[in-house]
PDB file of C-alpha atoms and ligand atoms in Angstrom:
ATOM      1  CA  UNK A1454      31.728  16.468   5.771  1.00 61.00           C
ATOM      2  CA  UNK A1455      35.126  16.297   7.678  1.00 77.00           C
ATOM      3  CA  UNK A1456      38.980  15.886   7.479  1.00 93.00           C
ATOM      4  CA  UNK A1457      39.519  12.639   4.904  1.00 96.00           C
ATOM      5  CA  UNK A1458      42.733  10.485   4.618  1.00 97.00           C
ATOM      6  CA  UNK A1459      43.342   6.696   3.293  1.00 97.00           C
ATOM      7  CA  UNK A1460      44.012   4.223   5.677  1.00 97.00           C
ATOM      8  CA  UNK A1461      45.053   0.694   3.772  1.00 98.00           C
ATOM      9  CA  UNK A1462      44.378   2.651   0.710  1.00 98.00           C
ATOM     10  CA  UNK A1463      40.499   3.167   2.044  1.00 98.00           C
ATOM     11  CA  UNK A1464      39.018   6.158   2.282  1.00 97.00           C
ATOM     12  CA  UNK A1465      38.216   7.468   5.878  1.00 97.00           C
ATOM     13  CA  UNK A1466      36.944  11.195   7.871  1.00 96.00           C
ATOM     14  CA  UNK A1467      37.086  12.349  10.521  1.00 95.00           C
ATOM     15  CA  UNK A1468      33.914  12.316  12.701  1.00 94.00           C
ATOM     16  CA  UNK A1469      33.256  14.173  15.932  1.00 90.00           C
ATOM     17  CA  UNK A1470      30.584  13.726  17.832  1.00 86.00           C
ATOM     18  CA  UNK A1471      29.589  17.158  20.031  1.00 87.00           C
ATOM     19  CA  UNK A1472      30.402  17.327  23.442  1.00 92.00           C
ATOM     20  CA  UNK A1473      28.081  17.387  25.873  1.00 97.00           C
ATOM     21  CA  UNK A1474      28.949  17.906  29.771  1.00 97.00           C
ATOM     22  CA  UNK A1475      27.876  14.721  31.619  1.00 97.00           C
ATOM     23  CA  UNK A1476      24.871  16.607  33.268  1.00 98.00           C
ATOM     24  CA  UNK A1477      23.813  17.262  30.251  1.00 98.00           C
ATOM     25  CA  UNK A1478      24.263  14.139  28.659  1.00 97.00           C
ATOM     26  CA  UNK A1479      21.899  12.784  31.511  1.00 98.00           C
ATOM     27  CA  UNK A1480      19.541  15.041  30.498  1.00 98.00           C
ATOM     28  CA  UNK A1481      19.146  14.462  26.801  1.00 98.00           C
ATOM     29  CA  UNK A1482      18.964  10.371  27.840  1.00 98.00           C
ATOM     30  CA  UNK A1483      16.427  10.768  30.477  1.00 98.00           C
ATOM     31  CA  UNK A1484      13.914  13.313  27.832  1.00 98.00           C
ATOM     32  CA  UNK A1485      15.015  10.910  24.794  1.00 98.00           C
ATOM     33  CA  UNK A1486      13.761   7.952  27.161  1.00 98.00           C
ATOM     34  CA  UNK A1487      10.385  10.080  27.733  1.00 98.00           C
ATOM     35  CA  UNK A1488       9.688  11.176  24.855  1.00 98.00           C
ATOM     36  CA  UNK A1489      10.181   7.134  23.119  1.00 98.00           C
ATOM     37  CA  UNK A1490       8.052   5.784  26.274  1.00 98.00           C
ATOM     38  CA  UNK A1491       5.568   8.065  24.666  1.00 98.00           C
ATOM     39  CA  UNK A1492       5.462   5.622  21.644  1.00 98.00           C
ATOM     40  CA  UNK A1493       2.198   3.581  20.641  1.00 98.00           C
ATOM     41  CA  UNK A1494       1.406   0.766  18.482  1.00 98.00           C
ATOM     42  CA  UNK A1495      -1.732   2.264  17.151  1.00 97.00           C
ATOM     43  CA  UNK A1496      -4.934   0.316  14.957  1.00 96.00           C
ATOM     44  CA  UNK A1497      -7.352   2.775  14.223  1.00 97.00           C
ATOM     45  CA  UNK A1498      -5.903   5.664  11.438  1.00 98.00           C
ATOM     46  CA  UNK A1499      -7.141   8.637  10.456  1.00 98.00           C
ATOM     47  CA  UNK A1500      -7.120   8.826   6.360  1.00 98.00           C
ATOM     48  CA  UNK A1501      -5.782  12.017   6.370  1.00 98.00           C
ATOM     49  CA  UNK A1502      -3.397  13.037   3.992  1.00 98.00           C
ATOM     50  CA  UNK A1503       0.661  12.964   4.517  1.00 98.00           C
ATOM     51  CA  UNK A1504       2.918  14.605   2.184  1.00 98.00           C
ATOM     52  CA  UNK A1505       5.083  11.718   0.279  1.00 98.00           C
ATOM     53  CA  UNK A1506       8.262  14.404   1.197  1.00 98.00           C
ATOM     54  CA  UNK A1507       7.181  13.126   4.928  1.00 98.00           C
ATOM     55  CA  UNK A1508       7.626   9.630   4.047  1.00 99.00           C
ATOM     56  CA  UNK A1509      10.723   9.834   1.719  1.00 99.00           C
ATOM     57  CA  UNK A1510      12.460  11.809   5.196  1.00 99.00           C
ATOM     58  CA  UNK A1511      11.105   8.619   7.187  1.00 99.00           C
ATOM     59  CA  UNK A1512      12.268   6.257   4.726  1.00 99.00           C
ATOM     60  CA  UNK A1513      15.724   8.244   4.691  1.00 99.00           C
ATOM     61  CA  UNK A1514      16.195   7.962   7.937  1.00 99.00           C
ATOM     62  CA  UNK A1515      15.690   4.344   8.364  1.00 99.00           C
ATOM     63  CA  UNK A1516      18.145   3.384   6.038  1.00 99.00           C
ATOM     64  CA  UNK A1517      20.664   5.448   8.139  1.00 99.00           C
ATOM     65  CA  UNK A1518      20.225   2.121  10.120  1.00 99.00           C
ATOM     66  CA  UNK A1519      23.615   0.121  10.771  1.00 98.00           C
ATOM     67  CA  UNK A1520      23.715  -3.246   8.299  1.00 98.00           C
ATOM     68  CA  UNK A1521      26.094  -6.454   8.063  1.00 98.00           C
ATOM     69  CA  UNK A1522      29.174  -4.818   6.155  1.00 98.00           C
ATOM     70  CA  UNK A1523      27.265  -1.548   4.943  1.00 98.00           C
ATOM     71  CA  UNK A1524      24.784  -3.889   2.503  1.00 98.00           C
ATOM     72  CA  UNK A1525      21.786  -1.924   3.567  1.00 98.00           C
ATOM     73  CA  UNK A1526      19.680  -5.252   2.794  1.00 99.00           C
ATOM     74  CA  UNK A1527      16.791  -3.567   2.369  1.00 99.00           C
ATOM     75  CA  UNK A1528      14.144  -2.358   0.281  1.00 98.00           C
ATOM     76  CA  UNK A1529      11.246  -0.268   1.326  1.00 99.00           C
ATOM     77  CA  UNK A1530       8.063  -0.219  -0.801  1.00 99.00           C
ATOM     78  CA  UNK A1531       5.612   2.406  -0.135  1.00 99.00           C
ATOM     79  CA  UNK A1532       1.953   1.522  -0.849  1.00 98.00           C
ATOM     80  CA  UNK A1533      -0.698   4.503  -1.505  1.00 98.00           C
ATOM     81  CA  UNK A1534      -2.821   2.606  -4.223  1.00 98.00           C
ATOM     82  CA  UNK A1535      -6.083   2.365  -3.080  1.00 98.00           C
ATOM     83  CA  UNK A1536      -6.638  -0.773  -5.196  1.00 98.00           C
ATOM     84  CA  UNK A1537      -3.541  -2.305  -4.187  1.00 98.00           C
ATOM     85  CA  UNK A1538      -4.002  -1.306  -0.875  1.00 98.00           C
ATOM     86  CA  UNK A1539      -7.740  -3.457  -1.361  1.00 98.00           C
ATOM     87  CA  UNK A1540      -5.734  -6.157  -2.611  1.00 98.00           C
ATOM     88  CA  UNK A1541      -3.000  -6.229   0.335  1.00 98.00           C
ATOM     89  CA  UNK A1542      -5.980  -5.900   2.988  1.00 98.00           C
ATOM     90  CA  UNK A1543      -8.120  -9.211   1.340  1.00 98.00           C
ATOM     91  CA  UNK A1544      -4.684 -10.972   0.914  1.00 98.00           C
ATOM     92  CA  UNK A1545      -3.738 -10.357   4.886  1.00 98.00           C
ATOM     93  CA  UNK A1546      -7.581 -11.054   6.259  1.00 98.00           C
ATOM     94  CA  UNK A1547      -7.400 -14.571   4.015  1.00 97.00           C
ATOM     95  CA  UNK A1548      -4.527 -15.772   5.939  1.00 97.00           C
ATOM     96  CA  UNK A1549      -5.307 -14.056   9.369  1.00 96.00           C
ATOM     97  CA  UNK A1550      -8.927 -15.595   9.061  1.00 97.00           C
ATOM     98  CA  UNK A1551      -6.932 -18.703   8.998  1.00 97.00           C
ATOM     99  CA  UNK A1552      -4.658 -17.853  12.073  1.00 96.00           C
ATOM    100  CA  UNK A1553      -7.048 -16.864  14.580  1.00 96.00           C
ATOM    101  CA  UNK A1554      -9.322 -19.619  13.277  1.00 96.00           C
ATOM    102  CA  UNK A1555      -6.954 -22.389  14.151  1.00 94.00           C
ATOM    103  CA  UNK A1556      -4.034 -21.633  13.057  1.00 95.00           C
ATOM    104  CA  UNK A1557      -3.241 -19.803  16.491  1.00 96.00           C
ATOM    105  CA  UNK A1558      -2.666 -21.605  19.475  1.00 96.00           C
ATOM    106  CA  UNK A1559      -4.828 -21.411  22.534  1.00 96.00           C
ATOM    107  CA  UNK A1560      -2.270 -19.451  24.637  1.00 97.00           C
ATOM    108  CA  UNK A1561      -1.747 -17.651  21.853  1.00 96.00           C
ATOM    109  CA  UNK A1562      -4.986 -16.368  21.096  1.00 96.00           C
ATOM    110  CA  UNK A1563      -5.187 -15.791  24.997  1.00 97.00           C
ATOM    111  CA  UNK A1564      -1.920 -13.390  24.672  1.00 97.00           C
ATOM    112  CA  UNK A1565      -3.771 -11.261  21.995  1.00 96.00           C
ATOM    113  CA  UNK A1566      -6.935 -10.868  24.178  1.00 95.00           C
ATOM    114  CA  UNK A1567      -5.726  -7.885  25.409  1.00 94.00           C
ATOM    115  CA  UNK A1568      -4.519  -6.306  22.881  1.00 95.00           C
ATOM    116  CA  UNK A1569      -8.101  -6.670  21.438  1.00 92.00           C
ATOM    117  CA  UNK A1570      -6.338  -8.024  17.698  1.00 95.00           C
ATOM    118  CA  UNK A1571      -8.780  -9.703  15.314  1.00 95.00           C
ATOM    119  CA  UNK A1572      -8.779 -11.069  11.434  1.00 97.00           C
ATOM    120  CA  UNK A1573     -10.007  -7.761  10.294  1.00 97.00           C
ATOM    121  CA  UNK A1574      -7.509  -5.217   8.777  1.00 97.00           C
ATOM    122  CA  UNK A1575      -9.672  -2.341   7.635  1.00 98.00           C
ATOM    123  CA  UNK A1576      -6.232  -0.153   8.583  1.00 98.00           C
ATOM    124  CA  UNK A1577      -4.969  -1.514   5.465  1.00 98.00           C
ATOM    125  CA  UNK A1578      -7.041   0.377   3.464  1.00 98.00           C
ATOM    126  CA  UNK A1579      -8.138   3.866   5.405  1.00 98.00           C
ATOM    127  CA  UNK A1580      -3.793   4.647   6.683  1.00 98.00           C
ATOM    128  CA  UNK A1581      -2.828   6.749   3.889  1.00 98.00           C
ATOM    129  CA  UNK A1582       0.534   4.759   3.454  1.00 98.00           C
ATOM    130  CA  UNK A1583       1.496   1.204   3.840  1.00 98.00           C
ATOM    131  CA  UNK A1584       5.215   0.230   4.047  1.00 99.00           C
ATOM    132  CA  UNK A1585       6.199  -2.955   3.372  1.00 98.00           C
ATOM    133  CA  UNK A1586       9.651  -3.739   4.171  1.00 98.00           C
ATOM    134  CA  UNK A1587      11.776  -6.555   2.706  1.00 98.00           C
ATOM    135  CA  UNK A1588      14.964  -8.478   3.438  1.00 98.00           C
ATOM    136  CA  UNK A1589      17.280  -8.893   0.860  1.00 98.00           C
ATOM    137  CA  UNK A1590      18.552 -12.650   1.937  1.00 98.00           C
ATOM    138  CA  UNK A1591      21.035 -12.490  -1.530  1.00 98.00           C
ATOM    139  CA  UNK A1592      21.644  -9.594  -3.833  1.00 98.00           C
ATOM    140  CA  UNK A1593      22.524 -10.530  -7.752  1.00 96.00           C
ATOM    141  CA  UNK A1594      24.658  -9.447 -10.041  1.00 96.00           C
ATOM    142  CA  UNK A1595      24.608  -8.418 -13.519  1.00 95.00           C
ATOM    143  CA  UNK A1596      25.158 -12.031 -14.542  1.00 96.00           C
ATOM    144  CA  UNK A1597      22.697 -13.652 -12.034  1.00 93.00           C
ATOM    145  CA  UNK A1598      25.254 -14.585  -9.393  1.00 96.00           C
ATOM    146  CA  UNK A1599      23.751 -14.643  -5.878  1.00 98.00           C
ATOM    147  CA  UNK A1600      26.010 -12.712  -3.591  1.00 98.00           C
ATOM    148  CA  UNK A1601      24.918 -13.523   0.139  1.00 98.00           C
ATOM    149  CA  UNK A1602      24.533 -10.043   2.678  1.00 98.00           C
ATOM    150  CA  UNK A1603      25.155 -11.093   6.428  1.00 98.00           C
ATOM    151  CA  UNK A1604      23.213 -10.520   9.859  1.00 98.00           C
ATOM    152  CA  UNK A1605      20.330  -9.941   7.423  1.00 98.00           C
ATOM    153  CA  UNK A1606      17.314 -10.425  10.005  1.00 98.00           C
ATOM    154  CA  UNK A1607      19.249  -8.077  12.285  1.00 98.00           C
ATOM    155  CA  UNK A1608      20.266  -5.528   9.998  1.00 99.00           C
ATOM    156  CA  UNK A1609      16.822  -5.158   8.935  1.00 99.00           C
ATOM    157  CA  UNK A1610      15.032  -5.211  12.274  1.00 98.00           C
ATOM    158  CA  UNK A1611      17.468  -2.048  13.152  1.00 99.00           C
ATOM    159  CA  UNK A1612      16.413  -0.320  10.243  1.00 99.00           C
ATOM    160  CA  UNK A1613      12.910  -1.187  11.179  1.00 99.00           C
ATOM    161  CA  UNK A1614      13.633   0.156  14.469  1.00 98.00           C
ATOM    162  CA  UNK A1615      14.867   3.443  13.061  1.00 99.00           C
ATOM    163  CA  UNK A1616      11.897   3.671  10.888  1.00 99.00           C
ATOM    164  CA  UNK A1617       9.206   3.471  14.231  1.00 98.00           C
ATOM    165  CA  UNK A1618      11.888   5.821  15.809  1.00 98.00           C
ATOM    166  CA  UNK A1619      11.725   8.508  12.774  1.00 99.00           C
ATOM    167  CA  UNK A1620       7.997   7.985  11.961  1.00 99.00           C
ATOM    168  CA  UNK A1621       7.270   8.923  16.277  1.00 98.00           C
ATOM    169  CA  UNK A1622       9.378  11.376  16.059  1.00 98.00           C
ATOM    170  CA  UNK A1623       7.592  13.096  12.733  1.00 98.00           C
ATOM    171  CA  UNK A1624       4.465  13.031  15.089  1.00 98.00           C
ATOM    172  CA  UNK A1625       3.015  10.080  13.292  1.00 98.00           C
ATOM    173  CA  UNK A1626       2.112   6.282  14.109  1.00 98.00           C
ATOM    174  CA  UNK A1627       2.691   3.373  12.755  1.00 98.00           C
ATOM    175  CA  UNK A1628       1.377  -0.401  13.448  1.00 98.00           C
ATOM    176  CA  UNK A1629       3.906  -3.232  13.455  1.00 97.00           C
ATOM    177  CA  UNK A1630       2.068  -5.709  11.113  1.00 96.00           C
ATOM    178  CA  UNK A1631       3.284  -9.037  10.204  1.00 93.00           C
ATOM    179  CA  UNK A1632       0.204 -11.063   8.880  1.00 93.00           C
ATOM    180  CA  UNK A1633       1.528 -14.749   8.055  1.00 91.00           C
ATOM    181  CA  UNK A1634       2.260 -16.390   5.247  1.00 95.00           C
ATOM    182  CA  UNK A1635       3.260 -13.030   4.175  1.00 96.00           C
ATOM    183  CA  UNK A1636       4.344 -14.251   0.774  1.00 96.00           C
ATOM    184  CA  UNK A1637       1.600 -12.577  -0.746  1.00 98.00           C
ATOM    185  CA  UNK A1638       3.613  -9.184  -0.755  1.00 98.00           C
ATOM    186  CA  UNK A1639       6.379 -10.790  -2.681  1.00 98.00           C
ATOM    187  CA  UNK A1640       2.930 -11.351  -5.306  1.00 98.00           C
ATOM    188  CA  UNK A1641       1.329  -8.660  -4.906  1.00 98.00           C
ATOM    189  CA  UNK A1642       3.870  -6.279  -5.269  1.00 98.00           C
ATOM    190  CA  UNK A1643       6.432  -8.024  -8.009  1.00 98.00           C
ATOM    191  CA  UNK A1644       9.198  -8.139  -5.904  1.00 98.00           C
ATOM    192  CA  UNK A1645      12.489  -9.883  -7.027  1.00 97.00           C
ATOM    193  CA  UNK A1646      13.127 -13.127  -5.759  1.00 97.00           C
ATOM    194  CA  UNK A1647      16.042 -12.236  -3.524  1.00 98.00           C
ATOM    195  CA  UNK A1648      13.755 -10.279  -1.407  1.00 98.00           C
ATOM    196  CA  UNK A1649      11.551 -11.751   1.525  1.00 98.00           C
ATOM    197  CA  UNK A1650       8.236  -9.957   3.633  1.00 98.00           C
ATOM    198  CA  UNK A1651       9.895  -8.478   6.211  1.00 98.00           C
ATOM    199  CA  UNK A1652       6.770  -6.245   8.270  1.00 98.00           C
ATOM    200  CA  UNK A1653       4.195  -4.612   6.662  1.00 98.00           C
ATOM    201  CA  UNK A1654       3.731  -0.718   8.327  1.00 98.00           C
ATOM    202  CA  UNK A1655       0.554   1.135   8.035  1.00 98.00           C
ATOM    203  CA  UNK A1656       1.251   5.096   8.885  1.00 98.00           C
ATOM    204  CA  UNK A1657      -0.409   7.796   9.073  1.00 98.00           C
ATOM    205  CA  UNK A1658      -2.347  10.034  12.092  1.00 98.00           C
ATOM    206  CA  UNK A1659      -4.418   8.295  14.282  1.00 98.00           C
ATOM    207  CA  UNK A1660      -8.190   8.620  14.861  1.00 97.00           C
ATOM    208  CA  UNK A1661      -9.595  11.863  16.249  1.00 96.00           C
ATOM    209  CA  UNK A1662     -10.110   9.840  20.228  1.00 95.00           C
ATOM    210  CA  UNK A1663      -7.673   7.084  19.829  1.00 95.00           C
ATOM    211  CA  UNK A1664      -7.508   4.233  22.875  1.00 96.00           C
ATOM    212  CA  UNK A1665      -4.899   2.181  23.242  1.00 97.00           C
ATOM    213  CA  UNK A1666      -4.307  -0.387  25.713  1.00 97.00           C
ATOM    214  CA  UNK A1667      -2.856  -0.176  29.369  1.00 97.00           C
ATOM    215  CA  UNK A1668       0.608  -1.586  28.838  1.00 95.00           C
ATOM    216  CA  UNK A1669       3.208  -1.421  31.319  1.00 96.00           C
ATOM    217  CA  UNK A1670       7.254  -1.482  30.312  1.00 97.00           C
ATOM    218  CA  UNK A1671       9.220  -4.179  32.069  1.00 98.00           C
ATOM    219  CA  UNK A1672      11.631  -1.922  34.445  1.00 98.00           C
ATOM    220  CA  UNK A1673      14.622  -2.100  34.077  1.00 98.00           C
ATOM    221  CA  UNK A1674      15.683  -4.416  36.987  1.00 98.00           C
ATOM    222  CA  UNK A1675      14.117  -7.048  34.902  1.00 98.00           C
ATOM    223  CA  UNK A1676      15.023  -6.367  31.585  1.00 98.00           C
ATOM    224  CA  UNK A1677      18.811  -4.853  32.686  1.00 98.00           C
ATOM    225  CA  UNK A1678      21.750  -6.890  34.352  1.00 98.00           C
ATOM    226  CA  UNK A1679      24.490  -4.955  35.087  1.00 98.00           C
ATOM    227  CA  UNK A1680      28.571  -6.795  36.126  1.00 98.00           C
ATOM    228  CA  UNK A1681      30.710  -4.170  37.919  1.00 97.00           C
TER     229      UNK A1681
HETATM  230  N1  IYR B1037      -0.208 -11.168  12.915  1.00 83.94           N
HETATM  231  C1  IYR B1037      -1.879 -11.854  13.740  1.00 83.94           C
HETATM  232  C2  IYR B1037      -1.527 -11.910  14.597  1.00 83.94           C
HETATM  233  C3  IYR B1037      -0.823 -11.085  16.191  1.00 83.94           C
HETATM  234  C4  IYR B1037       0.243 -11.683  16.613  1.00 83.94           C
HETATM  235  C5  IYR B1037       0.471 -11.107  17.448  1.00 83.94           C
HETATM  236  I1  IYR B1037       2.437 -12.008  18.673  1.00 83.94           I
HETATM  237  C6  IYR B1037       0.667  -9.696  17.792  1.00 83.94           C
HETATM  238  O1  IYR B1037       1.621  -9.211  18.853  1.00 83.94           O
HETATM  239  C7  IYR B1037      -0.284  -9.157  17.277  1.00 83.94           C
HETATM  240  C8  IYR B1037      -1.040  -9.330  16.489  1.00 83.94           C
HETATM  241  C9  IYR B1037      -1.931  -9.983  13.486  1.00 83.94           C
HETATM  242  O2  IYR B1037      -1.882  -9.016  13.340  1.00 83.94           O
HETATM  243  O3  IYR B1037      -3.754  -9.274  14.206  1.00 83.94           O
END
């Protein structure tokens, strides 16, 4: 921890980054991109177990994300219990069945075709861990009074991104699953009234021979505009 000082009555600590030469910064940025580019969403998981400590560390990384007024408006539920996983699978498949049989538009179904998704979600029972991220639009104090959080979707989206990167770095894979609607998660996991399900993320190792769709990422020219 760095040197501390008070600024307008609040405690601050000195913060310094490693100082790399510009060529090192260039190499690092390229290496990071190439590594991130290797992350893929996987839909077929092995049931190979994973130590809880690994998941603990991944969640600690996710929770380093910035958040509005540093409220950290997220809660992570980690499910390993087989019975609970089955209940989640059953409830998700019930919703997904309806989505794939009429709730999703023709265009949506066509867009999903190349990804090979359907209403069957075996990974919800096979993956050793299910992580459910909840967002907290407000906190409740001891008297039950509501205190709003800020930029909740942005904050929780960032934490989800950090979570996926930590999973990738650890050598594991994940699937950002969005059963819709997902209020069954509030019920099954008995969450408090100030939490809303945000993402359901199975985590594990991929099956031995894994195939993922051949996707192309948009080139830089298509995603970025520089204003010099
Ligand atoms: N939630 C459904 C459908 C689905 C929607 C999108 I957009 C995807 O990128 C993938 C799936 C499901 O999980 O199957």
